JSON list of C-alpha atoms in Angstrom, two decimals:
[
{"chain": "Z", "resi": 1, "resn": "MET", "atom": "CA", "xyz": [-13.31, -6.42, -24.04]},
{"chain": "Z", "resi": 2, "resn": "ALA", "atom": "CA", "xyz": [-16.16, -5.29, -22.55]},
{"chain": "Z", "resi": 3, "resn": "THR", "atom": "CA", "xyz": [-17.00, -2.50, -23.98]},
{"chain": "Z", "resi": 4, "resn": "ALA", "atom": "CA", "xyz": [-20.04, 0.18, -23.62]},
{"chain": "Z", "resi": 5, "resn": "ASP", "atom": "CA", "xyz": [-21.16, -0.63, -26.58]},
{"chain": "Z", "resi": 6, "resn": "LYS", "atom": "CA", "xyz": [-22.19, -4.04, -25.70]},
{"chain": "Z", "resi": 7, "resn": "TYR", "atom": "CA", "xyz": [-23.27, -3.73, -22.08]},
{"chain": "Z", "resi": 8, "resn": "LYS", "atom": "CA", "xyz": [-25.24, -1.37, -19.74]},
{"chain": "Z", "resi": 9, "resn": "ILE", "atom": "CA", "xyz": [-24.30, -0.90, -16.28]},
{"chain": "Z", "resi": 10, "resn": "ILE", "atom": "CA", "xyz": [-27.47, -0.03, -13.28]},
{"chain": "Z", "resi": 11, "resn": "ASN", "atom": "CA", "xyz": [-26.93, 1.07, -9.86]},
{"chain": "Z", "resi": 12, "resn": "ILE", "atom": "CA", "xyz": [-29.71, -0.88, -8.14]},
{"chain": "Z", "resi": 13, "resn": "ARG", "atom": "CA", "xyz": [-30.26, 2.67, -6.03]},
{"chain": "Z", "resi": 14, "resn": "ARG", "atom": "CA", "xyz": [-32.15, 3.93, -9.45]},
{"chain": "Z", "resi": 15, "resn": "TYR", "atom": "CA", "xyz": [-35.10, 1.46, -8.32]},
{"chain": "Z", "resi": 16, "resn": "ILE", "atom": "CA", "xyz": [-34.82, 1.77, -5.02]},
{"chain": "Z", "resi": 17, "resn": "GLY", "atom": "CA", "xyz": [-37.29, 4.44, -3.78]},
{"chain": "Z", "resi": 18, "resn": "ASN", "atom": "CA", "xyz": [-38.37, 5.67, -7.01]},
{"chain": "Z", "resi": 19, "resn": "ASP", "atom": "CA", "xyz": [-41.76, 6.41, -7.46]},
{"chain": "Z", "resi": 20, "resn": "ASN", "atom": "CA", "xyz": [-41.86, 6.11, -11.59]},
{"chain": "Z", "resi": 21, "resn": "PRO", "atom": "CA", "xyz": [-43.98, 2.41, -11.86]},
{"chain": "Z", "resi": 22, "resn": "GLU", "atom": "CA", "xyz": [-41.39, 1.78, -14.65]},
{"chain": "Z", "resi": 23, "resn": "LEU", "atom": "CA", "xyz": [-38.08, 1.84, -12.04]},
{"chain": "Z", "resi": 24, "resn": "GLY", "atom": "CA", "xyz": [-39.64, 0.67, -8.20]},
{"chain": "Z", "resi": 25, "resn": "GLU", "atom": "CA", "xyz": [-38.57, -1.77, -6.38]},
{"chain": "Z", "resi": 26, "resn": "ASP", "atom": "CA", "xyz": [-41.46, -4.03, -7.67]},
{"chain": "Z", "resi": 27, "resn": "VAL", "atom": "CA", "xyz": [-39.47, -3.66, -10.61]},
{"chain": "Z", "resi": 28, "resn": "LEU", "atom": "CA", "xyz": [-36.07, -4.70, -9.29]},
{"chain": "Z", "resi": 29, "resn": "LEU", "atom": "CA", "xyz": [-37.43, -7.90, -7.47]},
{"chain": "Z", "resi": 30, "resn": "GLN", "atom": "CA", "xyz": [-38.63, -9.26, -10.63]},
{"chain": "Z", "resi": 31, "resn": "ILE", "atom": "CA", "xyz": [-35.81, -8.16, -12.70]},
{"chain": "Z", "resi": 32, "resn": "LEU", "atom": "CA", "xyz": [-33.79, -9.69, -9.73]},
{"chain": "Z", "resi": 33, "resn": "SER", "atom": "CA", "xyz": [-36.08, -13.59, -10.43]},
{"chain": "Z", "resi": 34, "resn": "GLU", "atom": "CA", "xyz": [-34.55, -13.79, -13.85]},
{"chain": "Z", "resi": 35, "resn": "PHE", "atom": "CA", "xyz": [-31.33, -14.76, -12.39]},
{"chain": "Z", "resi": 36, "resn": "SER", "atom": "CA", "xyz": [-29.92, -17.91, -11.62]},
{"chain": "Z", "resi": 37, "resn": "CYS", "atom": "CA", "xyz": [-26.86, -19.69, -10.81]},
{"chain": "Z", "resi": 38, "resn": "PRO", "atom": "CA", "xyz": [-26.76, -23.18, -9.84]},
{"chain": "Z", "resi": 39, "resn": "MET", "atom": "CA", "xyz": [-23.10, -23.45, -9.53]},
{"chain": "Z", "resi": 40, "resn": "ASN", "atom": "CA", "xyz": [-22.45, -21.01, -6.72]},
{"chain": "Z", "resi": 41, "resn": "PRO", "atom": "CA", "xyz": [-25.88, -20.56, -4.76]},
{"chain": "Z", "resi": 42, "resn": "ASP", "atom": "CA", "xyz": [-24.68, -18.35, -2.61]},
{"chain": "Z", "resi": 43, "resn": "VAL", "atom": "CA", "xyz": [-24.60, -15.74, -5.73]},
{"chain": "Z", "resi": 44, "resn": "GLU", "atom": "CA", "xyz": [-27.74, -16.13, -6.61]},
{"chain": "Z", "resi": 45, "resn": "ARG", "atom": "CA", "xyz": [-29.18, -15.71, -2.88]},
{"chain": "Z", "resi": 46, "resn": "PHE", "atom": "CA", "xyz": [-26.92, -12.33, -2.18]},
{"chain": "Z", "resi": 47, "resn": "LEU", "atom": "CA", "xyz": [-28.51, -10.87, -5.39]},
{"chain": "Z", "resi": 48, "resn": "LYS", "atom": "CA", "xyz": [-32.51, -12.19, -4.45]},
{"chain": "Z", "resi": 49, "resn": "LYS", "atom": "CA", "xyz": [-32.00, -11.89, -0.71]},
{"chain": "Z", "resi": 50, "resn": "SER", "atom": "CA", "xyz": [-29.23, -9.21, 0.78]},
{"chain": "Z", "resi": 51, "resn": "SER", "atom": "CA", "xyz": [-28.07, -6.51, -1.89]},
{"chain": "Z", "resi": 52, "resn": "ILE", "atom": "CA", "xyz": [-30.80, -4.74, -1.89]},
{"chain": "Z", "resi": 53, "resn": "GLU", "atom": "CA", "xyz": [-31.03, -4.67, 1.97]},
{"chain": "Z", "resi": 54, "resn": "PHE", "atom": "CA", "xyz": [-27.32, -4.24, 1.87]},
{"chain": "Z", "resi": 55, "resn": "THR", "atom": "CA", "xyz": [-27.66, -1.21, -0.74]},
{"chain": "Z", "resi": 56, "resn": "LYS", "atom": "CA", "xyz": [-30.09, 0.37, 1.34]},
{"chain": "Z", "resi": 57, "resn": "LYS", "atom": "CA", "xyz": [-28.40, 0.44, 4.66]},
{"chain": "Z", "resi": 58, "resn": "ASN", "atom": "CA", "xyz": [-25.40, 1.35, 2.46]},
{"chain": "Z", "resi": 59, "resn": "GLN", "atom": "CA", "xyz": [-23.13, -1.68, 3.02]},
{"chain": "Z", "resi": 60, "resn": "SER", "atom": "CA", "xyz": [-22.20, -2.08, -0.63]},
{"chain": "Z", "resi": 61, "resn": "VAL", "atom": "CA", "xyz": [-23.91, -1.25, -3.35]},
{"chain": "Z", "resi": 62, "resn": "THR", "atom": "CA", "xyz": [-24.75, -3.89, -6.16]},
{"chain": "Z", "resi": 63, "resn": "TYR", "atom": "CA", "xyz": [-24.97, -2.95, -9.79]},
{"chain": "Z", "resi": 64, "resn": "LEU", "atom": "CA", "xyz": [-26.72, -5.05, -12.56]},
{"chain": "Z", "resi": 65, "resn": "VAL", "atom": "CA", "xyz": [-25.03, -5.82, -15.82]},
{"chain": "Z", "resi": 66, "resn": "PHE", "atom": "CA", "xyz": [-27.52, -5.95, -19.25]},
{"chain": "Z", "resi": 67, "resn": "SER", "atom": "CA", "xyz": [-26.78, -6.96, -22.72]},
{"chain": "Z", "resi": 68, "resn": "VAL", "atom": "CA", "xyz": [-27.00, -3.47, -24.90]},
{"chain": "Z", "resi": 69, "resn": "ILE", "atom": "CA", "xyz": [-29.31, -5.36, -28.09]},
{"chain": "Z", "resi": 70, "resn": "GLY", "atom": "CA", "xyz": [-31.92, -6.95, -26.11]},
{"chain": "Z", "resi": 71, "resn": "GLY", "atom": "CA", "xyz": [-31.54, -5.73, -22.23]},
{"chain": "Z", "resi": 72, "resn": "LYS", "atom": "CA", "xyz": [-31.35, -8.69, -20.86]},
{"chain": "Z", "resi": 73, "resn": "LEU", "atom": "CA", "xyz": [-29.49, -9.32, -17.19]},
{"chain": "Z", "resi": 74, "resn": "LEU", "atom": "CA", "xyz": [-26.36, -11.07, -18.10]},
{"chain": "Z", "resi": 75, "resn": "GLY", "atom": "CA", "xyz": [-24.59, -10.62, -14.01]},
{"chain": "Z", "resi": 76, "resn": "TYR", "atom": "CA", "xyz": [-24.06, -8.72, -11.69]},
{"chain": "Z", "resi": 77, "resn": "PHE", "atom": "CA", "xyz": [-21.34, -7.53, -8.81]},
{"chain": "Z", "resi": 78, "resn": "THR", "atom": "CA", "xyz": [-21.75, -5.76, -5.76]},
{"chain": "Z", "resi": 79, "resn": "LEU", "atom": "CA", "xyz": [-18.84, -3.42, -4.58]},
{"chain": "Z", "resi": 80, "resn": "ALA", "atom": "CA", "xyz": [-18.45, -2.25, -1.06]},
{"chain": "Z", "resi": 81, "resn": "LEU", "atom": "CA", "xyz": [-15.41, 0.37, 1.14]},
{"chain": "Z", "resi": 82, "resn": "LYS", "atom": "CA", "xyz": [-13.57, -2.12, 3.86]},
{"chain": "Z", "resi": 83, "resn": "PRO", "atom": "CA", "xyz": [-10.81, -1.54, 6.04]},
{"chain": "Z", "resi": 84, "resn": "LEU", "atom": "CA", "xyz": [-8.43, -4.54, 5.10]},
{"chain": "Z", "resi": 85, "resn": "THR", "atom": "CA", "xyz": [-5.36, -6.06, 6.76]},
{"chain": "Z", "resi": 86, "resn": "VAL", "atom": "CA", "xyz": [-2.34, -7.19, 5.51]},
{"chain": "Z", "resi": 87, "resn": "ARG", "atom": "CA", "xyz": [0.36, -8.32, 6.52]},
{"chain": "Z", "resi": 88, "resn": "GLY", "atom": "CA", "xyz": [3.69, -7.32, 5.46]},
{"chain": "Z", "resi": 89, "resn": "GLU", "atom": "CA", "xyz": [5.28, -11.65, 5.46]},
{"chain": "Z", "resi": 90, "resn": "THR", "atom": "CA", "xyz": [2.61, -12.10, 2.81]},
{"chain": "Z", "resi": 91, "resn": "VAL", "atom": "CA", "xyz": [3.27, -9.55, -0.02]},
{"chain": "Z", "resi": 92, "resn": "SER", "atom": "CA", "xyz": [6.97, -8.33, -1.87]},
{"chain": "Z", "resi": 93, "resn": "ASN", "atom": "CA", "xyz": [8.83, -5.47, -0.78]},
{"chain": "Z", "resi": 94, "resn": "THR", "atom": "CA", "xyz": [7.47, -3.43, -4.04]},
{"chain": "Z", "resi": 95, "resn": "VAL", "atom": "CA", "xyz": [3.97, -4.05, -3.12]},
{"chain": "Z", "resi": 96, "resn": "LYS", "atom": "CA", "xyz": [4.73, -3.35, 1.00]},
{"chain": "Z", "resi": 97, "resn": "ARG", "atom": "CA", "xyz": [5.69, 0.36, -0.60]},
{"chain": "Z", "resi": 98, "resn": "LYS", "atom": "CA", "xyz": [2.65, 1.09, -2.32]},
{"chain": "Z", "resi": 99, "resn": "LEU", "atom": "CA", "xyz": [1.11, 0.33, 0.52]},
{"chain": "Z", "resi": 100, "resn": "LEU", "atom": "CA", "xyz": [2.84, 2.29, 2.74]},
{"chain": "Z", "resi": 101, "resn": "ARG", "atom": "CA", "xyz": [1.13, 5.31, 1.39]},
{"chain": "Z", "resi": 102, "resn": "VAL", "atom": "CA", "xyz": [-2.21, 4.76, 2.17]},
{"chain": "Z", "resi": 103, "resn": "SER", "atom": "CA", "xyz": [-1.94, 2.83, 4.72]},
{"chain": "Z", "resi": 104, "resn": "GLU", "atom": "CA", "xyz": [-1.15, 3.35, 8.70]},
{"chain": "Z", "resi": 105, "resn": "LEU", "atom": "CA", "xyz": [2.43, 0.85, 9.81]},
{"chain": "Z", "resi": 106, "resn": "ASP", "atom": "CA", "xyz": [2.55, -1.45, 12.82]},
{"chain": "Z", "resi": 107, "resn": "GLU", "atom": "CA", "xyz": [5.85, -1.92, 13.28]},
{"chain": "Z", "resi": 108, "resn": "ARG", "atom": "CA", "xyz": [5.69, -4.33, 16.12]},
{"chain": "Z", "resi": 109, "resn": "SER", "atom": "CA", "xyz": [3.08, -7.32, 13.92]},
{"chain": "Z", "resi": 110, "resn": "ASP", "atom": "CA", "xyz": [4.67, -6.14, 10.67]},
{"chain": "Z", "resi": 111, "resn": "THR", "atom": "CA", "xyz": [0.88, -5.44, 9.39]},
{"chain": "Z", "resi": 112, "resn": "TYR", "atom": "CA", "xyz": [-0.76, -2.78, 6.77]},
{"chain": "Z", "resi": 113, "resn": "THR", "atom": "CA", "xyz": [-4.28, -0.96, 7.74]},
{"chain": "Z", "resi": 114, "resn": "MET", "atom": "CA", "xyz": [-5.75, 0.89, 4.99]},
{"chain": "Z", "resi": 115, "resn": "SER", "atom": "CA", "xyz": [-9.82, 1.82, 3.27]},
{"chain": "Z", "resi": 116, "resn": "ALA", "atom": "CA", "xyz": [-9.87, -1.46, 0.26]},
{"chain": "Z", "resi": 117, "resn": "TYR", "atom": "CA", "xyz": [-12.57, -1.43, -2.28]},
{"chain": "Z", "resi": 118, "resn": "LEU", "atom": "CA", "xyz": [-14.01, -4.55, -2.16]},
{"chain": "Z", "resi": 119, "resn": "ILE", "atom": "CA", "xyz": [-15.86, -6.86, -4.84]},
{"chain": "Z", "resi": 120, "resn": "ALA", "atom": "CA", "xyz": [-18.04, -8.06, -2.39]},
{"chain": "Z", "resi": 121, "resn": "GLN", "atom": "CA", "xyz": [-19.69, -10.52, -4.82]},
{"chain": "Z", "resi": 122, "resn": "ILE", "atom": "CA", "xyz": [-19.44, -11.36, -8.78]},
{"chain": "Z", "resi": 123, "resn": "GLY", "atom": "CA", "xyz": [-21.86, -13.54, -10.59]},
{"chain": "Z", "resi": 124, "resn": "LYS", "atom": "CA", "xyz": [-23.11, -14.12, -14.37]},
{"chain": "Z", "resi": 125, "resn": "ASN", "atom": "CA", "xyz": [-26.70, -15.03, -14.97]},
{"chain": "Z", "resi": 126, "resn": "PHE", "atom": "CA", "xyz": [-26.95, -18.50, -16.38]},
{"chain": "Z", "resi": 127, "resn": "SER", "atom": "CA", "xyz": [-30.60, -19.18, -17.08]},
{"chain": "Z", "resi": 128, "resn": "GLU", "atom": "CA", "xyz": [-31.72, -19.16, -20.83]},
{"chain": "Z", "resi": 129, "resn": "ASN", "atom": "CA", "xyz": [-28.10, -19.57, -22.17]},
{"chain": "Z", "resi": 130, "resn": "ARG", "atom": "CA", "xyz": [-27.45, -16.22, -21.09]},
{"chain": "Z", "resi": 131, "resn": "GLY", "atom": "CA", "xyz": [-23.96, -17.07, -19.41]},
{"chain": "Z", "resi": 132, "resn": "LYS", "atom": "CA", "xyz": [-22.94, -17.24, -23.11]},
{"chain": "Z", "resi": 133, "resn": "MET", "atom": "CA", "xyz": [-23.98, -13.40, -23.86]},
{"chain": "Z", "resi": 134, "resn": "ILE", "atom": "CA", "xyz": [-20.77, -12.61, -21.57]},
{"chain": "Z", "resi": 135, "resn": "THR", "atom": "CA", "xyz": [-17.86, -13.67, -20.45]},
{"chain": "Z", "resi": 136, "resn": "GLY", "atom": "CA", "xyz": [-16.36, -14.26, -16.58]},
{"chain": "Z", "resi": 137, "resn": "ALA", "atom": "CA", "xyz": [-13.02, -11.69, -17.47]},
{"chain": "Z", "resi": 138, "resn": "GLU", "atom": "CA", "xyz": [-15.51, -9.41, -18.96]},
{"chain": "Z", "resi": 139, "resn": "LEU", "atom": "CA", "xyz": [-17.94, -9.54, -15.55]},
{"chain": "Z", "resi": 140, "resn": "LEU", "atom": "CA", "xyz": [-14.47, -8.56, -13.56]},
{"chain": "Z", "resi": 141, "resn": "GLU", "atom": "CA", "xyz": [-13.31, -5.43, -15.78]},
{"chain": "Z", "resi": 142, "resn": "LEU", "atom": "CA", "xyz": [-17.12, -3.91, -15.81]},
{"chain": "Z", "resi": 143, "resn": "ALA", "atom": "CA", "xyz": [-16.34, -3.91, -12.02]},
{"chain": "Z", "resi": 144, "resn": "TRP", "atom": "CA", "xyz": [-13.06, -2.60, -11.95]},
{"chain": "Z", "resi": 145, "resn": "ASP", "atom": "CA", "xyz": [-13.67, -0.20, -14.31]},
{"chain": "Z", "resi": 146, "resn": "LYS", "atom": "CA", "xyz": [-16.44, 1.11, -11.83]},
{"chain": "Z", "resi": 147, "resn": "ILE", "atom": "CA", "xyz": [-13.38, 0.96, -8.87]},
{"chain": "Z", "resi": 148, "resn": "LYS", "atom": "CA", "xyz": [-11.55, 3.03, -11.23]},
{"chain": "Z", "resi": 149, "resn": "ALA", "atom": "CA", "xyz": [-13.88, 5.35, -11.92]},
{"chain": "Z", "resi": 150, "resn": "THR", "atom": "CA", "xyz": [-14.40, 6.10, -7.85]},
{"chain": "Z", "resi": 151, "resn": "GLN", "atom": "CA", "xyz": [-10.73, 6.05, -7.18]},
{"chain": "Z", "resi": 152, "resn": "TYR", "atom": "CA", "xyz": [-9.93, 8.89, -9.67]},
{"chain": "Z", "resi": 153, "resn": "VAL", "atom": "CA", "xyz": [-12.65, 10.70, -7.10]},
{"chain": "Z", "resi": 154, "resn": "PHE", "atom": "CA", "xyz": [-11.68, 9.47, -3.98]},
{"chain": "Z", "resi": 155, "resn": "GLY", "atom": "CA", "xyz": [-8.11, 7.97, -4.29]},
{"chain": "Z", "resi": 156, "resn": "GLY", "atom": "CA", "xyz": [-6.82, 4.72, -2.76]},
{"chain": "Z", "resi": 157, "resn": "ILE", "atom": "CA", "xyz": [-4.84, 2.40, -4.39]},
{"chain": "Z", "resi": 158, "resn": "VAL", "atom": "CA", "xyz": [-5.84, -1.24, -3.30]},
{"chain": "Z", "resi": 159, "resn": "THR", "atom": "CA", "xyz": [-8.73, -3.37, -4.24]},
{"chain": "Z", "resi": 160, "resn": "PHE", "atom": "CA", "xyz": [-9.43, -6.77, -2.84]},
{"chain": "Z", "resi": 161, "resn": "LEU", "atom": "CA", "xyz": [-11.89, -10.10, -3.13]},
{"chain": "Z", "resi": 162, "resn": "GLU", "atom": "CA", "xyz": [-12.29, -12.75, -0.70]},
{"chain": "Z", "resi": 163, "resn": "ALA", "atom": "CA", "xyz": [-13.55, -16.58, -3.09]},
{"chain": "Z", "resi": 164, "resn": "GLU", "atom": "CA", "xyz": [-13.58, -19.87, -1.85]},
{"chain": "Z", "resi": 165, "resn": "ASN", "atom": "CA", "xyz": [-10.27, -22.40, -2.26]},
{"chain": "Z", "resi": 166, "resn": "GLU", "atom": "CA", "xyz": [-10.91, -23.86, -5.20]},
{"chain": "Z", "resi": 167, "resn": "GLU", "atom": "CA", "xyz": [-8.31, -24.04, -8.24]},
{"chain": "Z", "resi": 168, "resn": "LYS", "atom": "CA", "xyz": [-9.92, -22.93, -11.07]},
{"chain": "Z", "resi": 169, "resn": "LEU", "atom": "CA", "xyz": [-11.16, -20.10, -9.40]},
{"chain": "Z", "resi": 170, "resn": "LEU", "atom": "CA", "xyz": [-8.22, -19.02, -8.08]},
{"chain": "Z", "resi": 171, "resn": "SER", "atom": "CA", "xyz": [-6.34, -19.54, -11.42]},
{"chain": "Z", "resi": 172, "resn": "PHE", "atom": "CA", "xyz": [-9.12, -17.30, -13.11]},
{"chain": "Z", "resi": 173, "resn": "TYR", "atom": "CA", "xyz": [-8.31, -14.69, -10.38]},
{"chain": "Z", "resi": 174, "resn": "ARG", "atom": "CA", "xyz": [-5.04, -15.04, -10.56]},
{"chain": "Z", "resi": 175, "resn": "ASN", "atom": "CA", "xyz": [-5.04, -14.46, -14.66]},
{"chain": "Z", "resi": 176, "resn": "ASN", "atom": "CA", "xyz": [-7.04, -11.08, -14.39]},
{"chain": "Z", "resi": 177, "resn": "ARG", "atom": "CA", "xyz": [-4.33, -9.54, -12.06]},
{"chain": "Z", "resi": 178, "resn": "PHE", "atom": "CA", "xyz": [-5.46, -10.46, -8.63]},
{"chain": "Z", "resi": 179, "resn": "SER", "atom": "CA", "xyz": [-2.38, -11.78, -6.33]},
{"chain": "Z", "resi": 180, "resn": "GLN", "atom": "CA", "xyz": [-3.48, -14.47, -3.22]},
{"chain": "Z", "resi": 181, "resn": "PHE", "atom": "CA", "xyz": [-2.24, -12.60, -0.02]},
{"chain": "Z", "resi": 182, "resn": "ASP", "atom": "CA", "xyz": [-3.51, -14.26, 2.27]},
{"chain": "Z", "resi": 183, "resn": "THR", "atom": "CA", "xyz": [-6.92, -16.40, 3.98]},
{"chain": "Z", "resi": 184, "resn": "ARG", "atom": "CA", "xyz": [-8.96, -15.77, 5.79]},
{"chain": "Z", "resi": 185, "resn": "GLN", "atom": "CA", "xyz": [-11.95, -18.26, 8.59]},
{"chain": "Z", "resi": 186, "resn": "THR", "atom": "CA", "xyz": [-15.35, -17.38, 8.12]},
{"chain": "Z", "resi": 187, "resn": "ALA", "atom": "CA", "xyz": [-17.66, -16.97, 10.74]},
{"chain": "Z", "resi": 188, "resn": "SER", "atom": "CA", "xyz": [-21.45, -17.61, 10.72]},
{"chain": "Z", "resi": 189, "resn": "ASN", "atom": "CA", "xyz": [-24.37, -18.65, 12.53]},
{"chain": "Z", "resi": 190, "resn": "THR", "atom": "CA", "xyz": [-25.85, -20.85, 9.90]},
{"chain": "Z", "resi": 191, "resn": "ASP", "atom": "CA", "xyz": [-22.64, -21.92, 7.84]},
{"chain": "Z", "resi": 192, "resn": "LYS", "atom": "CA", "xyz": [-19.46, -24.42, 9.38]},
{"chain": "Z", "resi": 193, "resn": "PRO", "atom": "CA", "xyz": [-16.94, -21.36, 9.29]},
{"chain": "Z", "resi": 194, "resn": "HIS", "atom": "CA", "xyz": [-14.05, -22.33, 6.44]},
{"chain": "Z", "resi": 195, "resn": "GLU", "atom": "CA", "xyz": [-11.11, -21.34, 4.02]},
{"chain": "Z", "resi": 196, "resn": "LEU", "atom": "CA", "xyz": [-11.34, -17.96, 2.19]},
{"chain": "Z", "resi": 197, "resn": "VAL", "atom": "CA", "xyz": [-8.68, -16.94, 0.16]},
{"chain": "Z", "resi": 198, "resn": "GLN", "atom": "CA", "xyz": [-8.32, -13.37, 0.06]},
{"chain": "Z", "resi": 199, "resn": "LEU", "atom": "CA", "xyz": [-6.40, -11.79, -3.08]},
{"chain": "Z", "resi": 200, "resn": "LEU", "atom": "CA", "xyz": [-5.61, -7.98, -3.62]},
{"chain": "Z", "resi": 201, "resn": "ARG", "atom": "CA", "xyz": [-5.32, -5.75, -7.32]},
{"chain": "Z", "resi": 202, "resn": "LEU", "atom": "CA", "xyz": [-3.48, -2.28, -6.75]},
{"chain": "Z", "resi": 203, "resn": "LEU", "atom": "CA", "xyz": [-4.80, 0.13, -8.74]}
]
């Protein structure tokens, strides 16, 4: 289990715009430079190249996860609020009843549209064997705990994420109570479009 005595979570807003020389943006960039995820370069690229700008623009917020002992950067997760549309045919009647409480139903197309919490990025730091200091399930649990704390204040019931169509990855999310509900084609000016699997979990 991920517990407060093992991990410390810091919102990168703490560093951005901070005049304290021990907490400024230069310090943040130095911390981010310690992150390495060779198995998923996109996860590393986002943290180092985009996370600060996205946070400044309020498009998302990135949280860094450190070990309490030694203060080592172990991983990160990025959360955002996004509109989400779920097709009724992709979920059970039980899920549809729950979605109806927080969504707008289009009866003609049988779609449910709502605001949802998005786990936009999540990644472990594999530099210096730090990947062994936290499990993927623990990192996901920390993100989930942050969402639950937000939901306590603002409400909402839906959390979703998008993942590459790889069975090992999808199995990991299924084992952590996420259920596939759809797929989406990416749109990018630089990369070829490809399919992402969308998974949701209800609070």
